[in-house]
Amino acid sequence: MAVNLKTLAHNENLLTGGHRACAGCTGANILRQLMLTAGPDTVVGSATGCMEVVTTIFPYTAWKTSFIHSAFENSAATVSGVETAYRALKKRGELPVEREKINFIAIGGDGGTYDIGLQSLSGAMERGHNMLYVCYDNEAYMNTGIQRSGATPLGAHTSTAPAGTVKQGKEQNRKDLTSIMVAHNIPYVAQTTPYHWRDLATKVEKALAVDGPAFINILMPCPVGWHFDTAIGQDLAREAVESNFWPLFEVEDGVYKVNHKPKDPTPMTVWMEKQGRFKHLFRPGNEHLLEASQQWVDLQWKRLLRLEESTNG
Amino acid sequence: MAKQFMKGNDAIIVGALAAGCRAYYGYPITPASEIAHAAALHFPALDGVFIQAESEVAAINMVYGTAGMGIRTMTASSSPGFSLKQEGLSYCAGAELPMVVVNIDRGGPGLGNIAPEQADYFQVTKGGGHGNYRLITLAPNGAQEMCDLTMKAFDLADRYRNPACIMADGITGQMMEVVEIPEAIPVPYDHTAWAVDGTPATNKNLISSIVLEPEKLEAHNLKLDAKYREISEREIMWEEYCTEDADLIVVAYGVVSRIVYSTVDQARAEGMKVGLLRPITLWPFPSPAIAAHAARDVRFLAVELSTGQMVEDVRLAVNGKAPVDFYGRCGGMVPEGAELLEQYRKVMEGVVSS
C-alpha cells in the first residue's frame, strides 16, 4: 500500500479550483489530498462548516463526486443513513456490480465534530457503519467569526474567549477527540496534517480499506483564525508536529503506532509566536500560560509513547 | 444619558445588562454571533457569567438551569439554531421558567443563508416546540428597541413566569444606529416561592414539566392557558402611523415596518391614503386594533419577509370584514420603497380614483 506521488498526481482532482476558500487556506489542501486517494466512487457527506460553505455556494459545487450536506450536528448520522441504504440495495442485488465498492466519507470541522456533532459521530462509530469520518480541525468556529471550540488550545484568543484585562484567552486545554474515538474500539483511528501528504494519503487508504468505521483527525492551520501570514500555513502544520503539539500517529485495532518522533522537539513557543491568537501570551505576566501549554504538550506526548509501548507489548 | 453607535445585536446585550441579566449561554451562528461576542466581553467583567455551550440544545438547557434558580438569564441564536432550542423552550414554558431568548431570523428553510428573513414567525408565535404553550414575542425595528424591548422582555418573562422572545430579522441585528444607554434597573421579583437555589427556603420547590396524571396535566394546561389569556388582554403593543383616515392599512413589523414607514408620506403625496400598523408584540398579536379598523371601509396589506405568515393573523383579526392582501419577499430579498408604492397602487386601484 505504498503511496506514490507520481500516481497520486495523476489521479483526478475531485475538488476543483474556483471554490471560495480563503487565501492560504490549508483546508482545501486537506480535501484535495483526501479525494486524490479516495477516488471518484465516493459519497461525501458534510456538516455545516467553512469547507462546506466555500465548496458548495449554491448553485455551484466544487465537488466532482456525490456530495450531501446536512445540519451542523448530523454529518455522521446522515452518512450512516446513506451507507445503510447502500447496504440494503446491495443485499437486495439492486446495485450494478461495478458500483459495489463505494467509499462513504463524512466530514466536519472541529465545531461540528468535537462539540455539536459528537453525539451523532459516537453513534455512527459504535454502530459500526463502514465509513470514514474526517475532522478538519482548525481549532475554532472559523465560519461564524472565530468562536472557541472544544478543540481550541489553552490561551488562544477567540471572539467568545477573548484576551483582555480580565482573561487571557481560552482557559481550558483542548479536548483529546482522537483518544475519544480510540475508545470506541473501531478498527482505525489516526491523526495527520496536510503538510505530511504521504502520511495523509497512506492513512486515508488504510481507513477506507478497513471493514468498519474509521476516523482521521487532520490539523488545519487557518490564517484567518490563527492570525498568520497566508504563506506559512503548511509550515505551521509541520511545526505543530515537530513540537509534539500534534503528533502523527495511528491506532489499528487498538494498537498504537507513532509515525514520527521528532529527535529534538521544538519548544511550543516557536510555533505559538508565529500566530496572532497567542500574541498576548508573550506579554510580561503571562509566562505561566506559556509554561502550562508546554507542560500539557509534554504530558500528552509521554502518554502517547506509553500507549504505543503498552499496546505493542 | 450616554449615547453610542452600535449594532442591533450589541444593543441586546446593553439592554440585558441594564435589566440585571448576568448569565448568558450561547453558541455561534451568523448573523447572531455578535450577541455572544458582546456577552463574552461584558458579562464576566460585571461579575456575570458567559458560557459557550457545545450546542444550541445545551445552551437552552443551561438557561433552563439558571432560570430554575430564579436568576435572570438569556440565550440568543439565529433560525437553524433557534430550531434546535425548541424542545428546551417547551420544557421551559411547561416548567414556567422566566428567561429571554433571541432569534435573529435568517433565510431558510434548512441551512438557507445568512440574509434577513421573517419566516420564523410561525415557529416563534405559534409554538415551535410541542404542547400547549406560547412565547411572549417582541419584534424590535431598530437598535434602540433591540435594547429597550430586551429590558421589557425580561420584565414580562419574570412577571408571567414564561419565556419571552426577541424576534428580529438579520438586518435589525446587523444594522448600526445610535443607542441611548439606559440606566440599570433593579430586579423587582422575588422567586423564592418557586425557584430552587439550594437554600432551605426553596427546598420544598420543584422545577419540572412532567405531570403524568391526565386530570392534573389538563389542570396545568388550563392554568397556563389562563395566564396566556391574561397576557393577551394586557400586554399587546403596537404602533400606528396615519391610520385614522387610511384607505389602506399596511401591517408590517421589524425592518419592513421601517421601509413601509418611509413610503407612507410618499403614497399620500400621490393621493393614496396609506397608513402603517406595526405590531410590536407578535404574540400577543394586536388583533383588537386591527379588528377596530376593519369595522370601517378599509383594506389591509400585510408585508413580510416571508411567503405569508403574519398575514394569517391579520386575516383572523379582520375576520372577513375587509379585504386583506399580502406582499412578501424572501430568501434574503428585502423590498424597496418604490416596490412597495407599486404594490399600494395595485391594491388601491379603484379606491384611489373614486
XYZ file of C-alpha atoms in Angstrom:
667
model
C 0.000 0.000 0.000
C 2.976 2.333 -0.584
C 1.755 5.764 -1.630
C 3.414 7.072 -4.754
C 3.449 10.786 -5.517
C 3.511 10.152 -9.287
C 0.393 8.017 -9.063
C -1.336 10.469 -6.764
C -0.522 13.375 -9.070
C -2.149 11.550 -11.966
C -5.359 10.886 -10.104
C -8.304 13.067 -10.970
C -8.656 16.202 -8.874
C -12.122 15.720 -7.399
C -12.215 19.051 -5.596
C -11.959 21.553 -8.419
C -10.461 25.014 -8.336
C -12.767 28.005 -8.208
C -14.043 27.242 -4.721
C -14.179 30.178 -2.323
C -11.627 29.156 0.304
C -9.566 31.982 1.839
C -6.040 32.784 0.664
C -3.651 30.433 2.427
C -6.389 28.000 3.493
C -4.955 24.572 4.278
C -8.426 23.026 4.438
C -8.722 22.946 0.647
C -5.371 21.082 0.579
C -6.789 18.554 3.038
C -9.890 17.916 0.930
C -7.914 17.631 -2.325
C -5.475 15.170 -0.772
C -8.322 13.201 0.762
C -10.119 12.892 -2.566
C -6.965 12.085 -4.599
C -6.732 8.900 -2.551
C -10.447 8.180 -2.135
C -11.240 8.460 -5.842
C -14.487 9.103 -7.700
C -16.528 6.204 -6.266
C -17.080 8.135 -3.084
C -20.038 9.698 -1.340
C -19.063 12.709 0.753
C -21.373 13.960 3.490
C -20.529 17.211 5.171
C -21.743 19.127 8.164
C -22.108 22.884 8.006
C -18.705 24.486 8.280
C -16.224 26.626 6.382
C -15.209 23.891 3.936
C -18.831 23.074 3.183
C -19.662 26.739 2.622
C -16.689 27.538 0.385
C -17.078 24.431 -1.781
C -20.840 24.457 -2.298
C -22.023 28.001 -2.815
C -25.385 27.426 -4.478
C -25.849 26.774 -7.393
C -22.173 25.799 -7.768
C -20.243 22.876 -6.375
C -16.510 22.234 -6.315
C -17.096 18.513 -5.747
C -16.815 16.127 -8.674
C -18.288 13.329 -6.606
C -21.582 12.745 -4.788
C -21.964 15.313 -2.041
C -24.650 15.597 0.613
C -24.913 18.374 3.180
C -26.882 18.215 6.401
C -27.246 20.282 9.545
C -24.288 21.050 11.764
C -24.651 18.162 14.204
C -25.599 15.456 11.732
C -22.808 14.665 9.279
C -22.083 11.232 10.783
C -25.815 10.429 11.117
C -26.547 11.415 7.515
C -23.699 9.301 6.141
C -24.873 6.443 8.418
C -28.173 6.667 6.551
C -26.510 6.751 3.137
C -24.277 3.787 3.979
C -27.193 1.785 5.382
C -29.278 2.410 2.249
C -26.303 1.247 0.164
C -26.046 -1.971 2.165
C -29.776 -2.560 1.768
C -29.560 -2.097 -2.013
C -26.531 -4.361 -2.193
C -28.264 -7.055 -0.132
C -31.249 -6.990 -2.479
C -28.946 -7.192 -5.505
C -30.157 -3.854 -6.821
C -26.690 -2.345 -7.313
C -24.767 -2.927 -10.548
C -21.600 -4.948 -9.873
C -19.317 -2.083 -10.900
C -20.887 0.107 -8.211
C -20.424 -2.390 -5.418
C -17.370 -0.726 -3.855
C -18.260 2.766 -2.726
C -16.450 4.843 -0.114
C -18.519 6.721 2.411
C -16.812 9.729 3.927
C -18.343 12.094 6.453
C -16.510 15.335 7.084
C -16.875 18.047 9.671
C -14.866 20.832 11.223
C -13.872 20.837 14.868
C -17.049 22.670 15.931
C -19.215 20.154 14.093
C -17.162 17.205 15.375
C -15.719 17.937 18.840
C -18.815 19.805 20.005
C -22.267 19.725 18.421
C -21.731 16.619 16.264
C -20.031 14.406 18.866
C -23.242 12.558 19.690
C -24.009 11.508 16.113
C -20.333 10.698 15.468
C -20.209 8.472 18.539
C -23.417 6.713 17.489
C -22.157 6.065 13.951
C -18.831 4.690 15.176
C -20.445 2.467 17.818
C -22.958 1.038 15.339
C -20.056 0.113 13.094
C -21.010 1.660 9.756
C -18.478 1.108 7.020
C -17.492 4.750 6.762
C -14.631 7.157 7.303
C -15.134 10.301 9.351
C -12.628 13.082 8.660
C -12.395 16.024 11.019
C -10.654 19.113 9.637
C -9.554 20.715 12.854
C -8.762 24.430 12.657
C -9.286 24.770 16.383
C -12.255 27.177 16.471
C -15.523 28.093 14.746
C -13.894 29.967 11.857
C -17.056 30.026 9.708
C -19.089 32.149 12.125
C -16.408 34.543 13.379
C -13.712 32.633 15.296
C -15.545 31.452 18.409
C -13.797 28.989 20.739
C -14.488 25.275 20.371
C -13.591 22.128 22.288
C -10.532 21.960 20.028
C -9.219 25.464 20.789
C -5.919 25.227 22.677
C -5.223 26.844 26.045
C -4.667 30.586 25.894
C -5.808 31.125 22.295
C -7.748 34.335 21.684
C -11.200 33.843 20.168
C -14.267 36.076 19.918
C -16.015 34.200 22.740
C -12.870 33.626 24.821
C -11.233 36.993 24.228
C -7.878 38.061 25.624
C -8.291 41.256 27.605
C -7.625 42.662 31.031
C -9.682 40.062 32.918
C -8.972 36.893 30.926
C -6.140 35.684 28.708
C -7.957 33.740 26.011
C -9.303 30.224 26.402
C -8.979 28.910 29.934
C -9.172 25.202 29.145
C -6.936 22.736 27.335
C -8.200 21.248 24.107
C -10.332 18.113 24.144
C -8.471 14.987 23.007
C -11.016 13.853 20.443
C -8.696 11.349 18.774
C -8.447 9.435 22.065
C -12.228 9.541 22.433
C -12.502 7.899 19.034
C -9.901 5.280 20.006
C -12.115 4.476 22.995
C -14.874 3.479 20.545
C -12.737 0.406 19.725
C -13.102 0.923 15.984
C -10.657 -0.651 13.504
C -8.793 2.518 12.517
C -8.077 5.912 14.112
C -5.368 8.344 13.033
C -4.069 11.874 13.248
C -2.251 13.749 10.473
C -1.739 17.130 8.753
C -1.862 18.352 5.138
C 1.919 19.057 5.201
C 2.584 15.327 5.629
C 0.966 14.367 2.317
C 2.363 10.835 2.197
C 1.236 10.199 5.765
C -2.210 11.625 4.980
C -2.671 9.594 1.799
C -1.482 6.391 3.490
C -3.886 6.906 6.353
C -6.860 7.600 4.072
C -6.018 4.465 2.097
C -5.866 2.354 5.267
C -9.028 3.912 6.673
C -11.010 3.155 3.516
C -9.640 -0.399 3.357
C -10.812 -1.488 6.806
C -14.148 -3.207 7.230
C -15.973 -0.884 9.635
C -15.711 2.653 10.868
C -12.558 4.759 10.710
C -11.698 8.231 11.979
C -8.951 10.630 10.917
C -8.298 13.940 12.667
C -6.448 16.425 10.453
C -4.946 19.638 11.800
C -5.834 22.591 9.562
C -3.853 25.789 10.145
C -6.218 28.721 9.437
C -4.703 32.112 8.557
C -7.914 33.942 9.466
C -8.490 32.391 12.870
C -4.891 31.805 13.905
C -3.704 35.159 12.503
C -0.631 34.250 10.475
C 0.876 35.145 7.119
C -1.041 33.273 4.410
C 2.218 31.803 3.052
C 3.099 29.771 6.149
C 0.067 27.536 6.754
C 1.863 24.330 5.751
C 4.930 25.317 7.807
C 2.702 25.664 10.851
C 1.265 22.206 10.169
C 4.822 20.812 10.103
C 5.847 22.705 13.242
C 2.763 21.504 15.109
C 4.135 18.002 14.587
C 7.785 18.899 15.311
C 6.766 20.474 18.645
C 4.711 17.382 19.587
C 1.586 19.547 19.766
C 0.002 17.422 17.024
C 1.721 14.020 16.883
C 1.342 11.877 13.772
C 0.013 8.551 14.968
C -2.443 5.812 14.131
C -4.287 3.159 16.089
C -5.065 -0.057 14.227
C -7.344 -2.435 16.128
C -6.261 -0.827 19.373
C -2.519 -0.923 18.646
C -0.811 2.487 18.679
C 1.902 3.491 16.247
C 3.588 6.892 16.427
C 4.517 7.644 12.831
C 7.041 10.372 13.522
C 9.141 11.009 16.640
C 10.934 14.361 16.483
C 14.539 13.827 17.627
C 14.733 17.265 19.151
C 11.206 18.656 19.578
C 10.933 22.398 19.070
C 9.565 24.398 22.015
C 5.855 25.250 21.795
C 6.730 28.966 21.846
C 8.413 28.654 18.421
C 5.104 27.500 16.935
C 2.953 29.842 19.022
C 4.841 33.094 18.395
C 4.004 32.929 14.672
C 0.286 33.080 15.450
C -1.572 36.233 16.428
C -4.049 34.248 18.509
C -1.254 33.637 21.074
C 0.264 37.149 20.910
C -0.971 38.200 24.358
C 0.691 35.176 25.975
C 4.102 36.694 25.198
C 3.315 39.775 27.297
C 5.004 40.021 30.716
C 2.907 38.304 33.372
C 1.670 35.503 31.121
C 4.799 33.326 31.267
C 2.920 30.776 33.349
C 0.457 30.213 30.494
C 3.269 29.507 28.040
C 4.732 27.079 30.588
C 1.342 25.440 31.093
C 0.988 24.939 27.314
C 4.416 23.285 27.129
C 3.785 21.102 30.161
C 0.477 19.897 28.772
C 2.015 19.016 25.410
C 4.894 17.169 27.140
C 2.454 15.209 29.265
C 0.307 14.227 26.263
C 3.402 13.154 24.318
C 4.669 10.950 27.170
C 1.220 9.433 27.476
C 1.168 8.660 23.751
C 4.580 6.966 23.887
C 3.436 4.860 26.842
C 0.295 3.864 24.944
C 2.422 2.818 21.978
C 4.683 0.799 24.234
C 1.892 -0.885 26.150
C -0.214 -1.801 23.112
C 2.760 -3.276 21.246
C 3.934 -5.378 24.214
C -27.892 59.708 29.033
C -24.869 58.294 27.207
C -25.276 57.519 23.536
C -23.334 55.038 21.473
C -23.266 53.948 17.848
C -23.695 50.178 17.726
C -25.182 47.148 16.012
C -28.659 46.000 16.972
C -27.108 42.741 18.183
C -24.828 44.628 20.593
C -27.797 46.694 21.805
C -29.460 43.485 23.002
C -26.601 42.960 25.455
C -26.798 46.614 26.569
C -30.487 46.053 27.368
C -29.820 42.713 29.062
C -27.177 44.210 31.325
C -29.428 47.163 32.202
C -32.174 44.657 33.080
C -29.831 42.937 35.520
C -29.153 39.824 33.457
C -25.746 38.390 34.337
C -25.916 34.882 32.873
C -25.552 34.277 29.139
C -25.320 30.924 27.388
C -24.797 30.754 23.653
C -23.495 29.006 20.604
C -22.027 30.559 17.438
C -24.247 31.311 14.439
C -24.371 34.053 11.833
C -25.993 36.642 11.913
C -26.450 36.469 15.704
C -22.872 35.842 16.874
C -22.195 39.464 17.880
C -24.644 38.985 20.749
C -22.442 36.197 22.142
C -19.280 38.204 21.465
C -20.651 41.185 23.399
C -21.779 38.911 26.232
C -18.341 37.232 26.350
C -16.751 40.663 26.599
C -19.066 42.328 29.129
C -20.690 39.688 31.340
C -17.515 38.366 33.090
C -16.263 41.925 33.662
C -19.536 42.725 35.504
C -19.415 39.655 37.784
C -21.633 37.778 35.380
C -21.098 34.539 33.524
C -20.736 33.755 29.847
C -20.562 30.154 28.725
C -20.230 28.974 25.180
C -22.175 25.741 25.076
C -21.314 22.756 22.887
C -24.643 23.071 21.069
C -27.879 25.081 20.979
C -29.555 22.255 22.852
C -27.014 22.610 25.653
C -27.345 26.419 25.655
C -31.133 26.456 26.148
C -30.852 23.810 28.862
C -28.155 25.822 30.653
C -30.663 28.678 30.555
C -33.270 26.258 31.950
C -30.926 25.503 34.851
C -30.112 29.105 35.689
C -33.730 30.226 35.284
C -34.672 27.416 37.667
C -32.573 29.174 40.273
C -34.642 32.313 39.807
C -31.785 34.197 38.152
C -32.232 36.393 35.071
C -30.700 34.605 32.112
C -30.766 34.554 28.337
C -29.591 32.927 25.133
C -29.583 34.077 21.514
C -29.346 32.410 18.143
C -30.478 32.567 14.543
C -33.067 30.437 12.750
C -31.386 26.981 12.456
C -30.034 27.312 15.984
C -33.392 28.545 17.226
C -34.970 25.406 15.758
C -32.628 23.323 17.912
C -33.823 25.143 21.030
C -37.482 24.223 20.582
C -37.542 21.161 22.836
C -35.898 23.160 25.610
C -38.329 26.044 25.160
C -41.309 23.728 25.503
C -39.847 22.386 28.767
C -39.135 25.946 29.974
C -42.731 27.002 29.260
C -44.062 23.821 30.881
C -41.976 24.391 33.995
C -42.947 28.106 33.908
C -39.423 29.489 33.858
C -38.696 33.128 33.024
C -35.933 33.827 30.504
C -35.224 35.788 27.356
C -34.441 34.040 24.086
C -33.419 35.938 20.961
C -33.924 34.835 17.363
C -32.135 36.899 14.701
C -34.123 35.480 11.806
C -32.171 34.456 8.698
C -33.075 32.846 5.389
C -34.482 29.302 5.476
C -35.598 26.576 5.327
C -32.682 24.305 6.154
C -29.317 25.996 6.238
C -30.782 28.634 3.881
C -28.497 31.618 4.060
C -27.362 34.361 6.415
C -29.510 37.111 4.898
C -32.573 38.547 6.681
C -35.975 36.890 6.721
C -39.111 36.848 8.888
C -40.043 33.290 8.029
C -39.708 32.038 11.624
C -42.956 33.869 12.505
C -44.949 30.644 12.696
C -42.257 28.854 14.683
C -41.899 31.649 17.221
C -45.506 32.795 17.657
C -47.362 29.510 17.266
C -45.005 27.411 19.371
C -42.138 25.684 17.516
C -41.962 23.086 20.263
C -44.612 20.641 21.390
C -47.595 21.169 23.638
C -49.910 23.997 24.658
C -47.558 26.896 25.222
C -46.908 30.403 23.982
C -43.823 32.555 23.668
C -44.252 36.217 24.529
C -42.718 37.693 21.373
C -41.408 41.230 20.875
C -40.318 42.478 17.451
C -37.918 45.446 17.537
C -37.352 47.507 14.383
C -34.111 49.275 15.283
C -31.090 49.227 17.553
C -32.721 51.313 20.313
C -35.644 48.918 20.501
C -33.286 45.933 20.493
C -32.076 47.382 23.787
C -35.370 48.626 25.231
C -37.503 45.636 24.254
C -34.886 43.266 25.678
C -35.371 45.039 29.028
C -39.134 44.804 28.565
C -38.849 41.102 27.697
C -37.039 40.346 30.965
C -39.806 42.117 32.865
C -42.595 40.250 31.056
C -40.799 36.931 31.471
C -40.482 37.417 35.234
C -43.997 38.792 35.668
C -45.631 35.839 33.918
C -43.014 33.143 34.602
C -42.776 32.385 30.887
C -40.042 32.574 28.258
C -40.063 35.837 26.285
C -38.589 36.080 22.813
C -36.968 38.895 20.879
C -37.680 38.140 17.224
C -35.700 40.335 14.859
C -34.664 39.950 11.241
C -30.987 39.832 10.276
C -30.964 43.489 9.186
C -32.191 44.760 12.548
C -29.448 42.668 14.181
C -26.671 43.866 11.897
C -27.791 47.483 11.327
C -25.825 50.139 13.244
C -27.675 53.027 14.880
C -27.305 55.388 17.815
C -28.492 53.840 21.066
C -29.213 55.705 24.279
C -27.738 53.605 27.042
C -30.467 53.112 29.675
C -29.963 53.282 33.418
C -29.689 49.898 35.092
C -32.884 48.907 36.863
C -33.260 46.729 39.965
C -34.851 43.297 39.503
C -38.131 43.654 41.437
C -39.078 39.992 41.543
C -38.660 37.514 44.388
C -38.700 33.938 43.148
C -38.288 32.069 46.442
C -41.840 30.747 46.127
C -40.870 28.522 43.173
C -37.144 28.669 42.398
C -34.628 26.028 43.541
C -31.483 27.820 44.632
C -30.011 25.392 47.143
C -31.257 27.256 50.209
C -33.546 25.708 52.858
C -36.222 28.241 51.904
C -36.546 26.679 48.433
C -36.051 23.002 49.350
C -39.763 22.305 49.000
C -39.862 23.698 45.462
C -39.805 21.545 42.367
C -38.863 22.523 38.825
C -40.409 20.048 36.418
C -42.743 19.816 33.430
C -43.835 16.219 33.884
C -47.438 15.742 35.011
C -48.332 12.072 34.494
C -51.987 12.079 35.535
C -54.183 13.360 32.688
C -56.530 15.229 35.080
C -53.616 17.097 36.590
C -51.923 17.816 33.267
C -55.201 19.181 31.945
C -55.433 21.416 35.008
C -51.818 22.539 34.448
C -52.593 23.326 30.804
C -55.714 25.283 31.761
C -53.680 27.250 34.296
C -51.136 28.087 31.569
C -53.992 28.976 29.222
C -55.458 31.383 31.776
C -52.033 33.007 32.034
C -51.790 33.317 28.249
C -55.267 34.899 28.148
C -54.194 37.429 30.753
C -51.083 38.260 28.709
C -53.253 38.616 25.595
C -55.503 41.095 27.372
C -52.782 43.178 28.988
C -49.560 43.108 27.065
C -50.292 43.833 23.406
C -48.001 46.507 21.981
C -48.325 48.131 18.585
C -47.728 51.425 16.823
C -49.797 53.255 14.212
C -48.905 55.957 11.710
C -51.525 57.819 9.639
C -54.151 55.112 10.075
C -57.127 57.290 11.177
C -58.257 58.217 7.648
C -56.369 55.493 5.779
C -57.998 53.617 2.899
C -55.119 51.155 3.015
C -53.507 49.986 6.241
C -50.174 48.267 5.761
C -49.336 45.793 8.533
C -45.597 45.220 8.913
C -43.040 44.610 11.670
C -39.286 44.644 12.107
C -37.184 46.173 9.353
C -40.127 46.014 6.920
C -42.021 48.479 9.108
C -39.150 50.938 8.670
C -39.423 50.669 4.891
C -43.214 50.991 4.977
C -42.949 53.990 7.301
C -40.783 55.783 4.749
C -43.351 55.174 1.996
C -46.496 56.387 3.788
C -45.836 60.112 3.162
C -44.809 59.426 -0.442
C -48.034 57.498 -1.009
C -50.088 60.313 0.485
C -48.311 62.837 -1.758
C -49.622 60.728 -4.666
C -53.117 60.896 -3.219
C -53.187 57.403 -1.727
C -54.377 57.418 1.867
C -51.985 54.832 3.275
C -51.246 54.140 6.953
C -48.976 51.783 8.872
C -49.972 49.463 11.689
C -46.904 47.909 13.216
C -47.187 45.019 15.690
C -44.518 45.354 18.380
C -45.691 42.217 20.148
C -46.148 39.418 17.611
C -47.646 37.319 20.383
C -49.933 38.550 21.735
C -50.874 39.903 18.303
C -52.598 43.309 18.081
C -55.797 41.711 16.775
C -58.160 44.152 18.616
C -56.507 47.190 16.964
C -56.758 45.581 13.535
C -60.369 44.485 14.169
C -61.318 48.056 15.149
C -60.067 49.368 11.792
C -61.716 46.511 9.914
C -65.095 47.748 11.090
C -64.822 50.695 8.689
C -64.266 50.871 4.903
C -60.587 49.936 4.657
C -58.234 47.428 3.017
C -55.237 45.752 4.585
C -51.905 44.790 3.097
C -49.520 42.590 5.087
C -45.894 42.980 4.032
C -43.380 40.453 5.300
C -40.000 38.892 4.601
C -41.717 35.529 4.097
C -44.138 33.834 1.722
C -47.028 34.769 4.024
C -47.121 34.014 7.736
C -48.220 37.038 9.807
C -50.873 37.683 7.146
C -52.787 34.724 8.598
C -53.067 36.531 11.943
C -54.165 39.696 10.142
C -56.894 37.705 8.377
C -58.006 36.133 11.654
C -58.241 39.604 13.230
C -60.112 41.074 10.243
C -62.409 38.035 10.214
C -63.645 38.619 6.681
C -64.814 42.184 7.305
C -62.280 43.786 4.943
C -60.013 42.654 2.101
C -56.534 41.523 3.191
C -53.751 41.414 0.612
C -50.232 40.152 1.008
C -46.851 41.111 -0.386
C -43.689 39.292 0.609
C -40.065 38.879 -0.323
C -37.965 36.000 0.950
C -34.630 34.257 0.724
C -32.916 37.377 1.996
C -34.501 39.754 -0.526
C -35.847 42.971 1.001
C -38.433 45.174 -0.741
C -37.508 48.726 -1.714
C -39.767 51.720 -1.171
C -40.655 52.103 -4.860
C -41.578 48.436 -4.993
C -43.977 48.857 -2.079
C -45.521 52.008 -3.597
C -46.237 49.971 -6.726
C -47.975 47.374 -4.543
C -50.074 50.094 -2.851
C -51.146 51.374 -6.273
C -52.178 47.898 -7.369
C -54.089 47.186 -4.166
C -55.833 50.554 -4.228
C -56.824 50.510 -7.888
C -60.383 51.768 -7.941
C -60.095 53.125 -4.414
C -57.784 56.000 -5.356
C -59.792 57.125 -8.386
C -63.169 57.143 -6.651
